[in-house]
């Protein structure tokens, strides 16, 4: 299930300057851990309704800003228009860039090192939730969720933590 809305604007300004921006707000939900999750099997294949969660590729916010500035040097331009050397060195150049921001991809907590196939084959066993909040108020790339929010479930039991309940680190590029 995907719900999304997007907006794109583009503007050419004077003197060779132009910019564009696009924004998308979306939410994707599925019940198939095989669609991009790090573990491609359900925790308990008898109850697939418990797998319903944000998709592994869900990004709530995506913003992209791009710009271009055509330098005004060389033949037919504002500066160095009579200089052959200036035209050869600086003519026809432009300065461009992209700024991208996106919210992080959701992640699923897992209990590792469990050999009990009946409760989490192939690393699909999830932990139990404690009363701690999963998300931190000031996340960093090194620590973006609280590990105290999870404990290993009792032997022979499935954990009650859901799929993709950890908000991954945000993405920013320039």
PDB file of C-alpha atoms in Angstrom:
ATOM      1  CA  UNK A   1       0.000   0.000   0.000  1.00  0.00           C
ATOM      2  CA  UNK A   2       1.514   3.303  -1.072  1.00  0.00           C
ATOM      3  CA  UNK A   3       0.164   6.754  -0.374  1.00  0.00           C
ATOM      4  CA  UNK A   4       2.206   9.603  -1.799  1.00  0.00           C
ATOM      5  CA  UNK A   5       2.065  13.185  -2.922  1.00  0.00           C
ATOM      6  CA  UNK A   6       4.733  15.201  -4.676  1.00  0.00           C
ATOM      7  CA  UNK A   7       5.435  18.747  -5.756  1.00  0.00           C
ATOM      8  CA  UNK A   8       7.987  19.981  -8.286  1.00  0.00           C
ATOM      9  CA  UNK A   9       8.872  23.584  -9.088  1.00  0.00           C
ATOM     10  CA  UNK A  10      11.432  24.954 -11.502  1.00  0.00           C
ATOM     11  CA  UNK A  11      12.406  28.540 -12.153  1.00  0.00           C
ATOM     12  CA  UNK A  12      14.766  30.199 -14.599  1.00  0.00           C
ATOM     13  CA  UNK A  13      15.987  33.519 -13.317  1.00  0.00           C
ATOM     14  CA  UNK A  14      18.057  36.285 -14.864  1.00  0.00           C
ATOM     15  CA  UNK A  15      21.761  36.178 -15.740  1.00  0.00           C
ATOM     16  CA  UNK A  16      21.924  32.402 -16.209  1.00  0.00           C
ATOM     17  CA  UNK A  17      20.692  31.399 -12.757  1.00  0.00           C
ATOM     18  CA  UNK A  18      18.034  28.701 -12.440  1.00  0.00           C
ATOM     19  CA  UNK A  19      16.878  26.348  -9.741  1.00  0.00           C
ATOM     20  CA  UNK A  20      14.410  23.582  -9.123  1.00  0.00           C
ATOM     21  CA  UNK A  21      13.005  21.775  -6.134  1.00  0.00           C
ATOM     22  CA  UNK A  22      10.947  18.654  -5.641  1.00  0.00           C
ATOM     23  CA  UNK A  23       9.376  17.265  -2.494  1.00  0.00           C
ATOM     24  CA  UNK A  24       7.651  13.954  -1.904  1.00  0.00           C
ATOM     25  CA  UNK A  25       5.667  12.907   1.142  1.00  0.00           C
ATOM     26  CA  UNK A  26       4.855   9.207   1.173  1.00  0.00           C
ATOM     27  CA  UNK A  27       4.079   6.169   3.243  1.00  0.00           C
ATOM     28  CA  UNK A  28       4.418   2.563   2.097  1.00  0.00           C
ATOM     29  CA  UNK A  29       3.067  -0.416   4.056  1.00  0.00           C
ATOM     30  CA  UNK A  30       3.357  -4.129   3.302  1.00  0.00           C
ATOM     31  CA  UNK A  31       3.349  -7.503   5.013  1.00  0.00           C
ATOM     32  CA  UNK A  32       6.215  -9.060   3.060  1.00  0.00           C
ATOM     33  CA  UNK A  33       9.639  -8.953   4.702  1.00  0.00           C
ATOM     34  CA  UNK A  34      11.115 -10.162   1.406  1.00  0.00           C
ATOM     35  CA  UNK A  35      10.646  -6.719  -0.199  1.00  0.00           C
ATOM     36  CA  UNK A  36      13.972  -5.197   0.788  1.00  0.00           C
ATOM     37  CA  UNK A  37      14.206  -6.156   4.452  1.00  0.00           C
ATOM     38  CA  UNK A  38      17.495  -7.479   5.761  1.00  0.00           C
ATOM     39  CA  UNK A  39      15.759 -10.763   6.671  1.00  0.00           C
ATOM     40  CA  UNK A  40      13.572 -12.099   3.884  1.00  0.00           C
ATOM     41  CA  UNK A  41      11.404 -14.422   6.003  1.00  0.00           C
ATOM     42  CA  UNK A  42       8.584 -13.821   8.447  1.00  0.00           C
ATOM     43  CA  UNK A  43       9.183 -14.286  12.151  1.00  0.00           C
ATOM     44  CA  UNK A  44       6.180 -16.641  12.352  1.00  0.00           C
ATOM     45  CA  UNK A  45       4.824 -17.725   8.964  1.00  0.00           C
ATOM     46  CA  UNK A  46       1.529 -18.843  10.542  1.00  0.00           C
ATOM     47  CA  UNK A  47       0.617 -15.237  11.377  1.00  0.00           C
ATOM     48  CA  UNK A  48       1.560 -13.032   8.438  1.00  0.00           C
ATOM     49  CA  UNK A  49      -0.766 -10.277   9.669  1.00  0.00           C
ATOM     50  CA  UNK A  50       1.885  -9.609  12.352  1.00  0.00           C
ATOM     51  CA  UNK A  51       4.315  -8.732   9.556  1.00  0.00           C
ATOM     52  CA  UNK A  52       2.264  -5.714   8.437  1.00  0.00           C
ATOM     53  CA  UNK A  53       4.491  -2.662   8.841  1.00  0.00           C
ATOM     54  CA  UNK A  54       6.230   0.116   7.011  1.00  0.00           C
ATOM     55  CA  UNK A  55       7.998  -1.161   3.908  1.00  0.00           C
ATOM     56  CA  UNK A  56      11.771  -1.403   4.122  1.00  0.00           C
ATOM     57  CA  UNK A  57      12.039   1.161   1.296  1.00  0.00           C
ATOM     58  CA  UNK A  58       9.631   3.647   2.934  1.00  0.00           C
ATOM     59  CA  UNK A  59      10.930   7.213   3.165  1.00  0.00           C
ATOM     60  CA  UNK A  60       8.435   9.657   4.622  1.00  0.00           C
ATOM     61  CA  UNK A  61      10.110  12.812   3.318  1.00  0.00           C
ATOM     62  CA  UNK A  62      12.323  13.406   0.286  1.00  0.00           C
ATOM     63  CA  UNK A  63      13.498  16.854  -0.744  1.00  0.00           C
ATOM     64  CA  UNK A  64      15.774  17.653  -3.674  1.00  0.00           C
ATOM     65  CA  UNK A  65      16.981  21.109  -4.605  1.00  0.00           C
ATOM     66  CA  UNK A  66      19.096  21.697  -7.694  1.00  0.00           C
ATOM     67  CA  UNK A  67      20.643  24.835  -9.087  1.00  0.00           C
ATOM     68  CA  UNK A  68      22.624  25.969 -12.089  1.00  0.00           C
ATOM     69  CA  UNK A  69      24.535  29.156 -12.738  1.00  0.00           C
ATOM     70  CA  UNK A  70      25.942  29.733 -16.188  1.00  0.00           C
ATOM     71  CA  UNK A  71      29.098  31.773 -15.765  1.00  0.00           C
ATOM     72  CA  UNK A  72      29.025  35.020 -17.713  1.00  0.00           C
ATOM     73  CA  UNK A  73      32.576  34.905 -19.072  1.00  0.00           C
ATOM     74  CA  UNK A  74      33.707  34.663 -22.696  1.00  0.00           C
ATOM     75  CA  UNK A  75      32.403  35.531 -26.153  1.00  0.00           C
ATOM     76  CA  UNK A  76      28.874  36.955 -26.130  1.00  0.00           C
ATOM     77  CA  UNK A  77      28.813  37.183 -22.339  1.00  0.00           C
ATOM     78  CA  UNK A  78      29.122  40.021 -19.835  1.00  0.00           C
ATOM     79  CA  UNK A  79      32.789  39.590 -18.761  1.00  0.00           C
ATOM     80  CA  UNK A  80      35.968  38.908 -20.759  1.00  0.00           C
ATOM     81  CA  UNK A  81      33.920  38.967 -23.944  1.00  0.00           C
ATOM     82  CA  UNK A  82      36.754  40.453 -26.053  1.00  0.00           C
ATOM     83  CA  UNK A  83      39.531  38.259 -24.744  1.00  0.00           C
ATOM     84  CA  UNK A  84      40.287  35.092 -26.697  1.00  0.00           C
ATOM     85  CA  UNK A  85      42.232  33.671 -23.738  1.00  0.00           C
ATOM     86  CA  UNK A  86      39.359  34.501 -21.376  1.00  0.00           C
ATOM     87  CA  UNK A  87      36.919  32.867 -23.780  1.00  0.00           C
ATOM     88  CA  UNK A  88      39.070  29.713 -24.060  1.00  0.00           C
ATOM     89  CA  UNK A  89      39.658  29.402 -20.306  1.00  0.00           C
ATOM     90  CA  UNK A  90      36.371  30.552 -18.806  1.00  0.00           C
ATOM     91  CA  UNK A  91      33.799  30.626 -21.623  1.00  0.00           C
ATOM     92  CA  UNK A  92      30.928  28.126 -21.595  1.00  0.00           C
ATOM     93  CA  UNK A  93      31.342  27.020 -17.979  1.00  0.00           C
ATOM     94  CA  UNK A  94      28.514  26.613 -15.489  1.00  0.00           C
ATOM     95  CA  UNK A  95      28.272  25.855 -11.791  1.00  0.00           C
ATOM     96  CA  UNK A  96      25.678  23.258 -10.777  1.00  0.00           C
ATOM     97  CA  UNK A  97      24.717  21.442  -7.619  1.00  0.00           C
ATOM     98  CA  UNK A  98      22.197  19.228  -5.884  1.00  0.00           C
ATOM     99  CA  UNK A  99      21.084  19.204  -2.275  1.00  0.00           C
ATOM    100  CA  UNK A 100      19.200  16.084  -1.158  1.00  0.00           C
ATOM    101  CA  UNK A 101      17.510  15.407   2.155  1.00  0.00           C
ATOM    102  CA  UNK A 102      15.465  12.338   3.028  1.00  0.00           C
ATOM    103  CA  UNK A 103      14.158  10.745   6.170  1.00  0.00           C
ATOM    104  CA  UNK A 104      15.773   7.431   7.043  1.00  0.00           C
ATOM    105  CA  UNK A 105      14.629   3.986   5.978  1.00  0.00           C
ATOM    106  CA  UNK A 106      12.897   1.932   8.686  1.00  0.00           C
ATOM    107  CA  UNK A 107      14.845  -0.914  10.268  1.00  0.00           C
ATOM    108  CA  UNK A 108      13.811  -4.102  12.046  1.00  0.00           C
ATOM    109  CA  UNK A 109      15.394  -5.211  15.337  1.00  0.00           C
ATOM    110  CA  UNK A 110      16.633  -8.811  15.391  1.00  0.00           C
ATOM    111  CA  UNK A 111      17.878 -11.233  18.007  1.00  0.00           C
ATOM    112  CA  UNK A 112      21.111 -12.714  16.694  1.00  0.00           C
ATOM    113  CA  UNK A 113      22.789 -15.971  17.617  1.00  0.00           C
ATOM    114  CA  UNK A 114      19.575 -17.948  18.253  1.00  0.00           C
ATOM    115  CA  UNK A 115      19.727 -21.503  16.905  1.00  0.00           C
ATOM    116  CA  UNK A 116      16.121 -22.441  17.776  1.00  0.00           C
ATOM    117  CA  UNK A 117      14.583 -22.853  14.289  1.00  0.00           C
ATOM    118  CA  UNK A 118      11.058 -22.976  15.728  1.00  0.00           C
ATOM    119  CA  UNK A 119      11.329 -19.386  16.961  1.00  0.00           C
ATOM    120  CA  UNK A 120      13.127 -17.402  14.335  1.00  0.00           C
ATOM    121  CA  UNK A 121      14.666 -19.245  11.434  1.00  0.00           C
ATOM    122  CA  UNK A 122      17.333 -17.423   9.437  1.00  0.00           C
ATOM    123  CA  UNK A 123      17.708 -14.561  11.914  1.00  0.00           C
ATOM    124  CA  UNK A 124      14.036 -13.529  11.744  1.00  0.00           C
ATOM    125  CA  UNK A 125      13.472 -13.664  15.522  1.00  0.00           C
ATOM    126  CA  UNK A 126      12.630 -10.227  16.863  1.00  0.00           C
ATOM    127  CA  UNK A 127      13.100  -9.094  20.473  1.00  0.00           C
ATOM    128  CA  UNK A 128      10.508  -8.159  23.051  1.00  0.00           C
ATOM    129  CA  UNK A 129       9.878  -4.474  23.679  1.00  0.00           C
ATOM    130  CA  UNK A 130      10.630  -2.906  27.052  1.00  0.00           C
ATOM    131  CA  UNK A 131       8.977   0.262  28.315  1.00  0.00           C
ATOM    132  CA  UNK A 132      11.815   2.416  26.873  1.00  0.00           C
ATOM    133  CA  UNK A 133      11.128   4.617  23.843  1.00  0.00           C
ATOM    134  CA  UNK A 134      12.788   3.222  20.716  1.00  0.00           C
ATOM    135  CA  UNK A 135      13.658   6.554  19.076  1.00  0.00           C
ATOM    136  CA  UNK A 136      16.146   8.891  20.736  1.00  0.00           C
ATOM    137  CA  UNK A 137      15.334  12.586  21.128  1.00  0.00           C
ATOM    138  CA  UNK A 138      18.738  13.543  19.652  1.00  0.00           C
ATOM    139  CA  UNK A 139      19.742  10.761  17.272  1.00  0.00           C
ATOM    140  CA  UNK A 140      23.162  10.583  15.633  1.00  0.00           C
ATOM    141  CA  UNK A 141      24.434   8.360  12.840  1.00  0.00           C
ATOM    142  CA  UNK A 142      26.323   6.259  15.401  1.00  0.00           C
ATOM    143  CA  UNK A 143      23.360   5.950  17.789  1.00  0.00           C
ATOM    144  CA  UNK A 144      19.935   6.627  16.329  1.00  0.00           C
ATOM    145  CA  UNK A 145      17.805   4.345  18.530  1.00  0.00           C
ATOM    146  CA  UNK A 146      17.844   3.183  22.149  1.00  0.00           C
ATOM    147  CA  UNK A 147      19.066  -0.407  22.496  1.00  0.00           C
ATOM    148  CA  UNK A 148      17.532  -0.531  25.997  1.00  0.00           C
ATOM    149  CA  UNK A 149      14.110  -0.641  24.292  1.00  0.00           C
ATOM    150  CA  UNK A 150      14.672  -4.323  23.444  1.00  0.00           C
ATOM    151  CA  UNK A 151      15.316  -7.573  25.320  1.00  0.00           C
ATOM    152  CA  UNK A 152      15.593 -11.152  24.090  1.00  0.00           C
ATOM    153  CA  UNK A 153      12.288 -13.053  24.316  1.00  0.00           C
ATOM    154  CA  UNK A 154      12.044 -16.118  26.561  1.00  0.00           C
ATOM    155  CA  UNK A 155      13.263 -19.368  24.994  1.00  0.00           C
ATOM    156  CA  UNK A 156      10.661 -20.926  22.703  1.00  0.00           C
ATOM    157  CA  UNK A 157       8.701 -17.663  22.216  1.00  0.00           C
ATOM    158  CA  UNK A 158       8.496 -15.079  19.482  1.00  0.00           C
ATOM    159  CA  UNK A 159       9.347 -11.472  20.273  1.00  0.00           C
ATOM    160  CA  UNK A 160       6.635  -8.818  20.258  1.00  0.00           C
ATOM    161  CA  UNK A 161       8.648  -6.087  18.480  1.00  0.00           C
ATOM    162  CA  UNK A 162       7.223  -5.255  15.086  1.00  0.00           C
ATOM    163  CA  UNK A 163       8.906  -5.109  11.716  1.00  0.00           C
ATOM    164  CA  UNK A 164      10.584  -1.846  10.701  1.00  0.00           C
ATOM    165  CA  UNK A 165       9.888   0.029  13.945  1.00  0.00           C
ATOM    166  CA  UNK A 166      13.273   1.782  14.101  1.00  0.00           C
ATOM    167  CA  UNK A 167      13.605   4.987  12.124  1.00  0.00           C
ATOM    168  CA  UNK A 168      16.977   4.823  10.382  1.00  0.00           C
ATOM    169  CA  UNK A 169      19.379   7.755  10.087  1.00  0.00           C
ATOM    170  CA  UNK A 170      18.428  10.632   7.806  1.00  0.00           C
ATOM    171  CA  UNK A 171      20.154  11.097   4.471  1.00  0.00           C
ATOM    172  CA  UNK A 172      21.757  14.409   3.475  1.00  0.00           C
ATOM    173  CA  UNK A 173      23.972  14.975   0.434  1.00  0.00           C
ATOM    174  CA  UNK A 174      25.297  18.078  -1.260  1.00  0.00           C
TER     175      UNK A 174
END
